[in-house]
PDB file of C-alpha atoms and ligand atoms in Angstrom:
ATOM      1  CA  MET A   1      75.792  62.855 -54.731  1.00 62.00           C
ATOM      2  CA  PRO A   2      78.828  60.636 -54.017  1.00 71.00           C
ATOM      3  CA  ARG A   3      78.025  57.739 -51.709  1.00 76.00           C
ATOM      4  CA  LEU A   4      80.017  57.559 -48.452  1.00 79.00           C
ATOM      5  CA  PRO A   5      82.238  54.472 -48.092  1.00 79.00           C
ATOM      6  CA  LYS A   6      80.667  51.742 -45.927  1.00 78.00           C
ATOM      7  CA  LEU A   7      82.377  51.552 -42.529  1.00 81.00           C
ATOM      8  CA  PRO A   8      83.401  48.127 -41.229  1.00 79.00           C
ATOM      9  CA  ALA A   9      80.965  46.646 -38.679  1.00 80.00           C
ATOM     10  CA  PRO A  10      82.141  47.002 -35.072  1.00 78.00           C
ATOM     11  CA  PRO A  11      83.305  43.741 -33.459  1.00 77.00           C
ATOM     12  CA  LEU A  12      80.647  41.724 -31.615  1.00 76.00           C
ATOM     13  CA  PRO A  13      80.878  41.753 -27.808  1.00 74.00           C
ATOM     14  CA  ALA A  14      82.512  38.552 -26.507  1.00 74.00           C
ATOM     15  CA  PRO A  15      79.321  36.864 -25.161  1.00 70.00           C
ATOM     16  CA  PHE A  16      77.752  36.945 -28.648  1.00 70.00           C
ATOM     17  CA  VAL A  17      80.690  35.413 -30.471  1.00 71.00           C
ATOM     18  CA  GLU A  18      80.145  31.767 -31.322  1.00 70.00           C
ATOM     19  CA  PRO A  19      82.749  29.612 -29.534  1.00 72.00           C
ATOM     20  CA  PRO A  20      85.006  27.483 -31.753  1.00 71.00           C
ATOM     21  CA  PRO A  21      83.796  23.877 -32.152  1.00 70.00           C
ATOM     22  CA  ARG A  22      84.939  21.475 -29.487  1.00 70.00           C
ATOM     23  CA  PRO A  23      86.572  18.186 -30.405  1.00 68.00           C
ATOM     24  CA  GLY A  24      83.814  15.719 -31.258  1.00 65.00           C
ATOM     25  CA  GLU A  25      81.189  18.409 -31.985  1.00 64.00           C
ATOM     26  CA  ALA A  26      79.686  18.301 -35.470  1.00 59.00           C
ATOM     27  CA  ASN A  27      78.888  21.938 -36.193  1.00 57.00           C
ATOM     28  CA  GLY A  28      80.309  23.755 -33.243  1.00 50.00           C
ATOM     29  CA  LYS A  29      76.962  24.034 -31.424  1.00 54.00           C
ATOM     30  CA  GLY A  30      76.494  22.084 -28.177  1.00 58.00           C
ATOM     31  CA  GLY A  31      73.251  20.069 -28.087  1.00 65.00           C
ATOM     32  CA  VAL A  32      70.412  20.797 -25.653  1.00 69.00           C
ATOM     33  CA  LEU A  33      71.440  17.757 -23.640  1.00 71.00           C
ATOM     34  CA  GLU A  34      75.018  18.954 -23.292  1.00 71.00           C
ATOM     35  CA  GLY A  35      73.836  22.413 -22.300  1.00 73.00           C
ATOM     36  CA  ALA A  36      71.579  20.895 -19.645  1.00 76.00           C
ATOM     37  CA  GLN A  37      74.403  18.720 -18.350  1.00 73.00           C
ATOM     38  CA  GLU A  38      76.654  21.715 -17.926  1.00 77.00           C
ATOM     39  CA  ALA A  39      73.986  23.955 -16.404  1.00 78.00           C
ATOM     40  CA  GLY A  40      74.619  22.695 -12.866  1.00 78.00           C
ATOM     41  CA  ILE A  41      78.360  23.192 -13.163  1.00 81.00           C
ATOM     42  CA  THR A  42      77.782  26.687 -14.522  1.00 85.00           C
ATOM     43  CA  VAL A  43      75.552  27.611 -11.583  1.00 88.00           C
ATOM     44  CA  VAL A  44      78.093  26.276  -9.062  1.00 88.00           C
ATOM     45  CA  ASP A  45      80.887  28.172 -10.870  1.00 89.00           C
ATOM     46  CA  TRP A  46      78.771  31.343 -10.924  1.00 90.00           C
ATOM     47  CA  VAL A  47      78.138  31.185  -7.169  1.00 93.00           C
ATOM     48  CA  ASP A  48      81.739  30.224  -6.404  1.00 92.00           C
ATOM     49  CA  GLU A  49      83.165  33.091  -8.469  1.00 91.00           C
ATOM     50  CA  ARG A  50      81.178  35.519  -6.323  1.00 94.00           C
ATOM     51  CA  THR A  51      81.622  33.850  -2.923  1.00 95.00           C
ATOM     52  CA  SER A  52      84.789  31.654  -3.060  1.00 92.00           C
ATOM     53  CA  LEU A  53      82.832  29.146  -0.975  1.00 94.00           C
ATOM     54  CA  SER A  54      84.558  26.154  -2.578  1.00 91.00           C
ATOM     55  CA  GLY A  55      87.782  27.053  -0.738  1.00 92.00           C
ATOM     56  CA  GLY A  56      86.021  26.724   2.625  1.00 92.00           C
ATOM     57  CA  VAL A  57      84.254  23.513   1.620  1.00 91.00           C
ATOM     58  CA  ARG A  58      87.542  22.002   0.434  1.00 91.00           C
ATOM     59  CA  TRP A  59      89.251  23.103   3.686  1.00 92.00           C
ATOM     60  CA  MET A  60      86.489  21.448   5.716  1.00 90.00           C
ATOM     61  CA  LEU A  61      86.119  18.186   3.784  1.00 88.00           C
ATOM     62  CA  PHE A  62      89.497  17.331   2.229  1.00 88.00           C
ATOM     63  CA  ARG A  63      91.629  16.596   5.256  1.00 85.00           C
ATOM     64  CA  LYS A  64      94.406  14.165   5.920  1.00 86.00           C
ATOM     65  CA  VAL A  65      93.428  11.598   8.525  1.00 90.00           C
ATOM     66  CA  PRO A  66      95.931   9.802  10.732  1.00 92.00           C
ATOM     67  CA  LYS A  67      96.916   6.213  10.089  1.00 90.00           C
ATOM     68  CA  GLY A  68      94.823   3.823  12.158  1.00 92.00           C
ATOM     69  CA  THR A  69      91.570   5.795  11.677  1.00 94.00           C
ATOM     70  CA  ASN A  70      88.692   3.322  11.956  1.00 95.00           C
ATOM     71  CA  TRP A  71      84.908   3.047  12.295  1.00 97.00           C
ATOM     72  CA  PHE A  72      84.938   4.484  15.826  1.00 98.00           C
ATOM     73  CA  TYR A  73      85.809   7.846  14.254  1.00 97.00           C
ATOM     74  CA  THR A  74      82.381   7.921  12.607  1.00 98.00           C
ATOM     75  CA  LEU A  75      80.529   8.217  15.931  1.00 98.00           C
ATOM     76  CA  GLY A  76      80.736  12.037  15.897  1.00 98.00           C
ATOM     77  CA  SER A  77      79.277  12.190  12.373  1.00 98.00           C
ATOM     78  CA  ALA A  78      76.603   9.670  13.420  1.00 98.00           C
ATOM     79  CA  THR A  79      75.655  11.993  16.309  1.00 98.00           C
ATOM     80  CA  LEU A  80      75.515  14.884  13.854  1.00 98.00           C
ATOM     81  CA  PHE A  81      73.238  12.871  11.565  1.00 98.00           C
ATOM     82  CA  ALA A  82      70.947  12.029  14.518  1.00 98.00           C
ATOM     83  CA  PHE A  83      70.762  15.734  15.370  1.00 98.00           C
ATOM     84  CA  LEU A  84      69.855  16.666  11.782  1.00 98.00           C
ATOM     85  CA  SER A  85      67.178  13.975  11.706  1.00 98.00           C
ATOM     86  CA  GLN A  86      65.740  15.367  14.964  1.00 98.00           C
ATOM     87  CA  ALA A  87      65.750  18.873  13.481  1.00 98.00           C
ATOM     88  CA  VAL A  88      63.887  17.813  10.314  1.00 98.00           C
ATOM     89  CA  THR A  89      61.276  15.623  12.068  1.00 98.00           C
ATOM     90  CA  GLY A  90      60.885  18.282  14.792  1.00 98.00           C
ATOM     91  CA  VAL A  91      59.969  20.936  12.212  1.00 98.00           C
ATOM     92  CA  PHE A  92      57.159  18.708  10.893  1.00 98.00           C
ATOM     93  CA  LEU A  93      55.885  17.972  14.393  1.00 98.00           C
ATOM     94  CA  ALA A  94      55.923  21.698  15.236  1.00 98.00           C
ATOM     95  CA  MET A  95      53.526  22.284  12.319  1.00 98.00           C
ATOM     96  CA  TYR A  96      50.831  20.426  14.282  1.00 98.00           C
ATOM     97  CA  TYR A  97      51.817  20.802  17.943  1.00 98.00           C
ATOM     98  CA  ARG A  98      49.957  23.224  20.258  1.00 97.00           C
ATOM     99  CA  PRO A  99      51.629  24.029  23.613  1.00 96.00           C
ATOM    100  CA  ASP A 100      48.274  24.300  25.353  1.00 96.00           C
ATOM    101  CA  ALA A 101      48.137  22.778  28.829  1.00 95.00           C
ATOM    102  CA  ALA A 102      44.310  22.692  28.920  1.00 94.00           C
ATOM    103  CA  GLY A 103      44.115  19.583  26.743  1.00 95.00           C
ATOM    104  CA  GLY A 104      45.285  21.149  23.440  1.00 97.00           C
ATOM    105  CA  ALA A 105      48.815  19.721  23.599  1.00 98.00           C
ATOM    106  CA  TYR A 106      47.597  16.190  24.288  1.00 98.00           C
ATOM    107  CA  GLU A 107      44.935  16.502  21.584  1.00 98.00           C
ATOM    108  CA  SER A 108      47.413  17.798  18.969  1.00 98.00           C
ATOM    109  CA  ILE A 109      49.751  14.870  19.646  1.00 98.00           C
ATOM    110  CA  ARG A 110      46.801  12.437  19.427  1.00 98.00           C
ATOM    111  CA  HIS A 111      45.844  14.042  16.108  1.00 98.00           C
ATOM    112  CA  VAL A 112      49.396  13.704  14.711  1.00 98.00           C
ATOM    113  CA  THR A 113      49.595  10.070  15.815  1.00 98.00           C
ATOM    114  CA  ASN A 114      46.179   8.889  14.621  1.00 98.00           C
ATOM    115  CA  GLU A 115      45.058  11.156  11.797  1.00 98.00           C
ATOM    116  CA  VAL A 116      47.951  12.944  10.068  1.00 98.00           C
ATOM    117  CA  PHE A 117      49.468  11.177   7.040  1.00 98.00           C
ATOM    118  CA  LEU A 118      52.747   9.542   8.205  1.00 98.00           C
ATOM    119  CA  GLY A 119      52.298  11.385  11.512  1.00 98.00           C
ATOM    120  CA  GLN A 120      52.906   8.317  13.653  1.00 98.00           C
ATOM    121  CA  PHE A 121      56.028   7.515  11.623  1.00 98.00           C
ATOM    122  CA  VAL A 122      57.513  11.011  11.940  1.00 98.00           C
ATOM    123  CA  ARG A 123      56.645  11.177  15.650  1.00 98.00           C
ATOM    124  CA  GLY A 124      58.211   7.744  16.150  1.00 98.00           C
ATOM    125  CA  MET A 125      61.369   8.848  14.356  1.00 98.00           C
ATOM    126  CA  HIS A 126      61.603  11.910  16.612  1.00 98.00           C
ATOM    127  CA  LYS A 127      60.883   9.945  19.795  1.00 98.00           C
ATOM    128  CA  TRP A 128      63.279   7.062  19.123  1.00 98.00           C
ATOM    129  CA  GLY A 129      65.772   9.401  17.466  1.00 98.00           C
ATOM    130  CA  SER A 130      66.170  11.290  20.738  1.00 98.00           C
ATOM    131  CA  SER A 131      67.301   8.092  22.494  1.00 98.00           C
ATOM    132  CA  VAL A 132      69.575   7.260  19.549  1.00 98.00           C
ATOM    133  CA  MET A 133      71.215  10.680  19.790  1.00 98.00           C
ATOM    134  CA  VAL A 134      71.784  10.330  23.552  1.00 98.00           C
ATOM    135  CA  VAL A 135      73.365   6.876  23.109  1.00 98.00           C
ATOM    136  CA  LEU A 136      75.545   8.084  20.210  1.00 98.00           C
ATOM    137  CA  VAL A 137      76.739  11.200  22.014  1.00 98.00           C
ATOM    138  CA  PHE A 138      77.895   9.054  24.967  1.00 98.00           C
ATOM    139  CA  LEU A 139      79.617   6.542  22.657  1.00 98.00           C
ATOM    140  CA  HIS A 140      81.340   9.413  20.806  1.00 98.00           C
ATOM    141  CA  MET A 141      82.462  10.919  24.112  1.00 98.00           C
ATOM    142  CA  GLY A 142      83.803   7.508  25.182  1.00 98.00           C
ATOM    143  CA  ARG A 143      85.712   7.200  21.910  1.00 98.00           C
ATOM    144  CA  THR A 144      87.360  10.606  22.267  1.00 98.00           C
ATOM    145  CA  PHE A 145      88.169   9.849  25.928  1.00 98.00           C
ATOM    146  CA  ILE A 146      89.773   6.449  25.246  1.00 96.00           C
ATOM    147  CA  TRP A 147      91.744   7.926  22.326  1.00 96.00           C
ATOM    148  CA  GLY A 148      92.974  10.749  24.597  1.00 96.00           C
ATOM    149  CA  ALA A 149      91.518  13.343  22.195  1.00 97.00           C
ATOM    150  CA  TYR A 150      90.766  15.680  25.132  1.00 97.00           C
ATOM    151  CA  LYS A 151      94.516  16.477  25.530  1.00 97.00           C
ATOM    152  CA  TYR A 152      96.421  19.445  24.089  1.00 95.00           C
ATOM    153  CA  PRO A 153      95.556  21.070  21.686  1.00 96.00           C
ATOM    154  CA  ARG A 154      91.940  19.792  21.774  1.00 97.00           C
ATOM    155  CA  GLU A 155      90.924  20.728  25.345  1.00 98.00           C
ATOM    156  CA  LEU A 156      88.568  23.442  24.131  1.00 98.00           C
ATOM    157  CA  ASN A 157      86.818  20.975  21.823  1.00 98.00           C
ATOM    158  CA  TRP A 158      86.337  18.628  24.782  1.00 98.00           C
ATOM    159  CA  VAL A 159      84.829  21.484  26.833  1.00 98.00           C
ATOM    160  CA  ILE A 160      82.500  22.376  23.941  1.00 98.00           C
ATOM    161  CA  GLY A 161      81.646  18.660  23.783  1.00 98.00           C
ATOM    162  CA  VAL A 162      80.675  18.617  27.474  1.00 98.00           C
ATOM    163  CA  VAL A 163      78.306  21.543  26.857  1.00 98.00           C
ATOM    164  CA  LEU A 164      76.891  19.702  23.811  1.00 98.00           C
ATOM    165  CA  LEU A 165      76.284  16.652  26.007  1.00 98.00           C
ATOM    166  CA  ILE A 166      74.396  18.726  28.597  1.00 98.00           C
ATOM    167  CA  LEU A 167      72.355  20.453  25.887  1.00 98.00           C
ATOM    168  CA  THR A 168      71.463  17.081  24.330  1.00 98.00           C
ATOM    169  CA  LEU A 169      70.194  15.869  27.714  1.00 98.00           C
ATOM    170  CA  VAL A 170      68.213  19.096  28.211  1.00 98.00           C
ATOM    171  CA  MET A 171      66.586  18.476  24.802  1.00 98.00           C
ATOM    172  CA  SER A 172      65.456  15.024  25.938  1.00 98.00           C
ATOM    173  CA  PHE A 173      64.205  16.339  29.283  1.00 98.00           C
ATOM    174  CA  THR A 174      62.215  19.247  27.837  1.00 98.00           C
ATOM    175  CA  GLY A 175      60.824  17.159  24.958  1.00 98.00           C
ATOM    176  CA  TYR A 176      59.487  14.517  27.335  1.00 98.00           C
ATOM    177  CA  LEU A 177      56.887  16.906  28.790  1.00 98.00           C
ATOM    178  CA  LEU A 178      55.422  18.017  25.459  1.00 98.00           C
ATOM    179  CA  PRO A 179      52.825  15.210  24.913  1.00 97.00           C
ATOM    180  CA  PHE A 180      51.418  16.363  28.294  1.00 97.00           C
ATOM    181  CA  ASP A 181      49.980  12.975  29.206  1.00 96.00           C
ATOM    182  CA  GLN A 182      50.072  11.498  32.713  1.00 97.00           C
ATOM    183  CA  ARG A 183      53.505   9.980  32.276  1.00 97.00           C
ATOM    184  CA  ALA A 184      55.033  13.174  30.852  1.00 97.00           C
ATOM    185  CA  TYR A 185      53.448  15.292  33.601  1.00 97.00           C
ATOM    186  CA  TRP A 186      54.543  13.228  36.603  1.00 97.00           C
ATOM    187  CA  ALA A 187      57.979  12.313  35.230  1.00 98.00           C
ATOM    188  CA  THR A 188      58.737  15.982  34.625  1.00 97.00           C
ATOM    189  CA  ILE A 189      57.583  16.942  38.127  1.00 97.00           C
ATOM    190  CA  VAL A 190      60.089  14.397  39.461  1.00 97.00           C
ATOM    191  CA  GLY A 191      62.807  15.769  37.143  1.00 97.00           C
ATOM    192  CA  VAL A 192      62.170  19.393  38.119  1.00 97.00           C
ATOM    193  CA  ASN A 193      62.184  18.436  41.821  1.00 97.00           C
ATOM    194  CA  ILE A 194      65.516  16.651  41.389  1.00 97.00           C
ATOM    195  CA  ASN A 195      66.904  19.851  39.821  1.00 96.00           C
ATOM    196  CA  GLY A 196      65.598  21.711  42.884  1.00 96.00           C
ATOM    197  CA  THR A 197      67.813  19.665  45.201  1.00 97.00           C
ATOM    198  CA  GLY A 198      71.014  20.953  43.551  1.00 96.00           C
ATOM    199  CA  PRO A 199      73.328  23.093  45.734  1.00 97.00           C
ATOM    200  CA  LEU A 200      72.891  26.902  45.697  1.00 96.00           C
ATOM    201  CA  ILE A 201      71.235  27.331  42.297  1.00 97.00           C
ATOM    202  CA  GLY A 202      68.942  24.272  42.625  1.00 97.00           C
ATOM    203  CA  PRO A 203      65.806  26.078  43.931  1.00 96.00           C
ATOM    204  CA  TYR A 204      66.234  28.920  41.426  1.00 96.00           C
ATOM    205  CA  LEU A 205      66.641  26.400  38.608  1.00 96.00           C
ATOM    206  CA  SER A 206      63.458  24.515  39.479  1.00 97.00           C
ATOM    207  CA  ASP A 207      61.541  27.827  39.818  1.00 96.00           C
ATOM    208  CA  PHE A 208      62.847  28.866  36.408  1.00 96.00           C
ATOM    209  CA  LEU A 209      61.854  25.551  34.812  1.00 96.00           C
ATOM    210  CA  ARG A 210      58.341  25.620  36.330  1.00 96.00           C
ATOM    211  CA  GLY A 211      57.916  29.275  35.398  1.00 94.00           C
ATOM    212  CA  GLY A 212      56.989  30.035  39.028  1.00 92.00           C
ATOM    213  CA  GLY A 213      56.065  28.062  42.098  1.00 90.00           C
ATOM    214  CA  GLU A 214      53.351  25.988  40.433  1.00 92.00           C
ATOM    215  CA  PHE A 215      53.624  23.392  37.694  1.00 93.00           C
ATOM    216  CA  GLY A 216      51.159  24.232  34.908  1.00 91.00           C
ATOM    217  CA  ALA A 217      50.476  26.103  31.674  1.00 93.00           C
ATOM    218  CA  THR A 218      53.537  28.385  31.935  1.00 95.00           C
ATOM    219  CA  THR A 219      55.734  25.340  32.489  1.00 97.00           C
ATOM    220  CA  LEU A 220      54.587  23.788  29.213  1.00 97.00           C
ATOM    221  CA  SER A 221      55.157  26.982  27.166  1.00 97.00           C
ATOM    222  CA  ARG A 222      58.529  27.393  28.812  1.00 97.00           C
ATOM    223  CA  PHE A 223      59.600  23.831  28.061  1.00 98.00           C
ATOM    224  CA  TYR A 224      58.390  24.202  24.454  1.00 98.00           C
ATOM    225  CA  ALA A 225      60.363  27.431  23.929  1.00 98.00           C
ATOM    226  CA  ILE A 226      63.487  25.902  25.482  1.00 98.00           C
ATOM    227  CA  HIS A 227      63.019  22.710  23.445  1.00 98.00           C
ATOM    228  CA  MET A 228      62.474  24.210  20.019  1.00 97.00           C
ATOM    229  CA  LEU A 229      64.176  27.614  20.109  1.00 97.00           C
ATOM    230  CA  LEU A 230      66.791  28.077  22.809  1.00 98.00           C
ATOM    231  CA  ILE A 231      68.608  24.735  22.864  1.00 98.00           C
ATOM    232  CA  PRO A 232      68.539  24.019  19.092  1.00 98.00           C
ATOM    233  CA  GLY A 233      70.048  27.486  18.488  1.00 98.00           C
ATOM    234  CA  LEU A 234      72.810  26.840  20.998  1.00 98.00           C
ATOM    235  CA  LEU A 235      73.381  23.329  19.613  1.00 98.00           C
ATOM    236  CA  ILE A 236      73.748  24.609  16.037  1.00 98.00           C
ATOM    237  CA  ALA A 237      76.235  27.306  17.099  1.00 98.00           C
ATOM    238  CA  LEU A 238      78.290  24.950  19.262  1.00 98.00           C
ATOM    239  CA  ILE A 239      78.285  22.080  16.734  1.00 98.00           C
ATOM    240  CA  GLY A 240      79.599  24.637  14.208  1.00 98.00           C
ATOM    241  CA  ALA A 241      82.424  25.599  16.595  1.00 98.00           C
ATOM    242  CA  HIS A 242      83.084  21.904  17.368  1.00 98.00           C
ATOM    243  CA  LEU A 243      83.414  20.989  13.680  1.00 97.00           C
ATOM    244  CA  TYR A 244      85.534  24.068  12.954  1.00 96.00           C
ATOM    245  CA  LEU A 245      88.014  22.911  15.606  1.00 97.00           C
ATOM    246  CA  VAL A 246      87.976  19.326  14.261  1.00 97.00           C
ATOM    247  CA  ALA A 247      88.803  20.632  10.769  1.00 95.00           C
ATOM    248  CA  LYS A 248      91.467  23.009  12.087  1.00 95.00           C
ATOM    249  CA  LEU A 249      93.225  20.615  14.470  1.00 95.00           C
ATOM    250  CA  GLY A 250      92.560  17.320  12.665  1.00 94.00           C
ATOM    251  CA  THR A 251      91.618  14.130  14.473  1.00 95.00           C
ATOM    252  CA  THR A 252      93.805  12.385  17.018  1.00 95.00           C
ATOM    253  CA  ALA A 253      95.861   9.364  15.964  1.00 93.00           C
ATOM    254  CA  PRO A 254      95.108   6.237  17.998  1.00 92.00           C
ATOM    255  CA  PRO A 255      97.429   6.412  21.044  1.00 89.00           C
ATOM    256  CA  TRP A 256      98.544   2.816  20.451  1.00 87.00           C
ATOM    257  CA  ARG A 257      99.964   3.868  17.087  1.00 82.00           C
ATOM    258  CA  GLU A 258     102.467   6.435  18.376  1.00 68.00           C
ATOM    259  CA  PRO A 259     105.260   7.380  15.929  1.00 65.00           C
ATOM    260  CA  LYS A 260     107.765   6.407  18.657  1.00 65.00           C
ATOM    261  CA  GLN A 261     106.698   2.784  18.362  1.00 62.00           C
ATOM    262  CA  GLU A 262     106.163   2.812  14.601  1.00 63.00           C
ATOM    263  CA  PRO A 263     109.029   4.734  12.989  1.00 63.00           C
ATOM    264  CA  GLU A 264     107.456   4.580   9.533  1.00 65.00           C
ATOM    265  CA  LEU A 265     104.647   6.842  10.826  1.00 61.00           C
ATOM    266  CA  LEU A 266     107.258   9.437  11.814  1.00 57.00           C
ATOM    267  CA  GLU A 267     108.822   9.248   8.366  1.00 59.00           C
ATOM    268  CA  ALA A 268     105.406   9.729   6.790  1.00 54.00           C
ATOM    269  CA  GLU A 269     104.973  13.009   8.687  1.00 50.00           C
ATOM    270  CA  VAL A 270     108.256  14.604   7.483  1.00 44.00           C
TER     271      VAL A 270
HETATM  272  C1  LIG B   1      75.834  17.060  19.509  1.00 75.40           C
HETATM  273  C2  LIG B   1      76.854  16.369  19.911  1.00 75.40           C
HETATM  274  C3  LIG B   1      78.156  16.165  19.141  1.00 75.40           C
HETATM  275  C4  LIG B   1      78.400  16.166  17.785  1.00 75.40           C
HETATM  276  C5  LIG B   1      77.394  16.383  16.658  1.00 75.40           C
HETATM  277  C6  LIG B   1      79.819  15.933  17.611  1.00 75.40           C
HETATM  278  C7  LIG B   1      80.460  15.829  16.368  1.00 75.40           C
HETATM  279  C8  LIG B   1      81.809  15.526  16.218  1.00 75.40           C
HETATM  280  C9  LIG B   1      82.450  15.146  14.963  1.00 75.40           C
HETATM  281  C10 LIG B   1      81.722  15.021  13.613  1.00 75.40           C
HETATM  282  C11 LIG B   1      83.763  14.949  15.207  1.00 75.40           C
HETATM  283  C12 LIG B   1      84.851  14.498  14.205  1.00 75.40           C
HETATM  284  C13 LIG B   1      84.797  12.972  13.965  1.00 75.40           C
HETATM  285  C14 LIG B   1      84.991  12.139  15.220  1.00 75.40           C
HETATM  286  O1  LIG B   1      86.060  12.226  15.838  1.00 75.40           O
HETATM  287  O2  LIG B   1      84.055  11.419  15.563  1.00 75.40           O
HETATM  288  C15 LIG B   1      83.987  15.223  16.613  1.00 75.40           C
HETATM  289  C16 LIG B   1      85.207  15.185  17.253  1.00 75.40           C
HETATM  290  C17 LIG B   1      85.419  15.391  18.616  1.00 75.40           C
HETATM  291  N1  LIG B   1      84.427  15.505  19.567  1.00 75.40           N
HETATM  292 FE1  LIG B   1      82.427  15.645  19.214  1.00 75.40          FE
HETATM  293  N2  LIG B   1      80.416  15.817  18.842  1.00 75.40           N
HETATM  294  C18 LIG B   1      79.436  15.932  19.810  1.00 75.40           C
HETATM  295  C19 LIG B   1      79.593  15.809  21.172  1.00 75.40           C
HETATM  296  C20 LIG B   1      80.822  15.638  21.820  1.00 75.40           C
HETATM  297  C21 LIG B   1      80.994  15.369  23.237  1.00 75.40           C
HETATM  298  C22 LIG B   1      79.848  15.159  24.234  1.00 75.40           C
HETATM  299  C23 LIG B   1      82.351  15.333  23.471  1.00 75.40           C
HETATM  300  C24 LIG B   1      83.091  15.134  24.778  1.00 75.40           C
HETATM  301  C25 LIG B   1      82.704  15.568  25.935  1.00 75.40           C
HETATM  302  C26 LIG B   1      83.021  15.575  22.206  1.00 75.40           C
HETATM  303  C27 LIG B   1      84.393  15.679  22.020  1.00 75.40           C
HETATM  304  C28 LIG B   1      85.036  15.635  20.806  1.00 75.40           C
HETATM  305  C29 LIG B   1      86.473  15.672  20.642  1.00 75.40           C
HETATM  306  C30 LIG B   1      87.530  15.816  21.752  1.00 75.40           C
HETATM  307  C31 LIG B   1      86.714  15.518  19.262  1.00 75.40           C
HETATM  308  C32 LIG B   1      88.078  15.451  18.545  1.00 75.40           C
HETATM  309  C33 LIG B   1      88.343  13.985  18.250  1.00 75.40           C
HETATM  310  C34 LIG B   1      89.752  13.717  17.775  1.00 75.40           C
HETATM  311  O3  LIG B   1      90.586  14.633  17.775  1.00 75.40           O
HETATM  312  O4  LIG B   1      90.006  12.577  17.392  1.00 75.40           O
HETATM  313  N3  LIG B   1      82.069  15.727  21.222  1.00 75.40           N
HETATM  314  N4  LIG B   1      82.778  15.551  17.205  1.00 75.40           N
END
């Protein structure tokens, strides 16, 4: 019986074809080391091809900054860093904390401070970090005020900033009660009473904070929920909006370097 002619083999699909050797490669095959070096880039490319995230990252990070930008412009980023540090240390503290007014809260804080590995360090970072964040947020606000960054078109970012300032202070106030020692207890009673003296909404506000007419177990749970759920959520959302507006509008040039007085700045803008 006559044998049928052998058909040519079908072409290999592209992924199986060996790539041509690159300049400097001996036999056309990349070494294990080279493959490992490129693995990260490949993963980033793979994600980017499906999400186009790099466009957004580039839009956010690669911005032109006005002439005269100096160290004072880093105060906002410093505040952001303080917030992130508070978030990270706060998560670790929450792993041990018990919002139990009948001695459990105090005991859990004592346990973190005296017995947990690095507990005192992490608690110290969170405690001092809260003061650092308050100081930084005021310095940053002062910088934007002196630079006139609250003017058109950045009024909305100033308003968001004012809310961020209030939220930062509420974080400090609610966090202060959590150790539930004598100082925390009495200082918070004073704070809640001060809130109660506010016009119109004052009494409602203090009732809300206490969780009723009496200061006690409900107050502690309420402060804990506000401290670790409500305010951080609002802060994250508003910081996102704040940074979006900074990226969109750019930062303000120092008012003492107006193009009117320095014509070369005007030329640079054309
Ligand atoms: C959690 C608190 C805050 C964070 C994390 C934060 C973060 C930032 C960052 C990173 C910038 C850009 C860099 C810079 O100019 O420093 C910025 C700009 C700005 N922030 Fe804040 N900020 C906070 C609170 C505030 C407050 C309390 C105000 C004012 C009431 C404010 C008003 C502004 C304004 C107006 C700008 C634009 C600055 C310009 O155009 O030069 N921010 N913020």
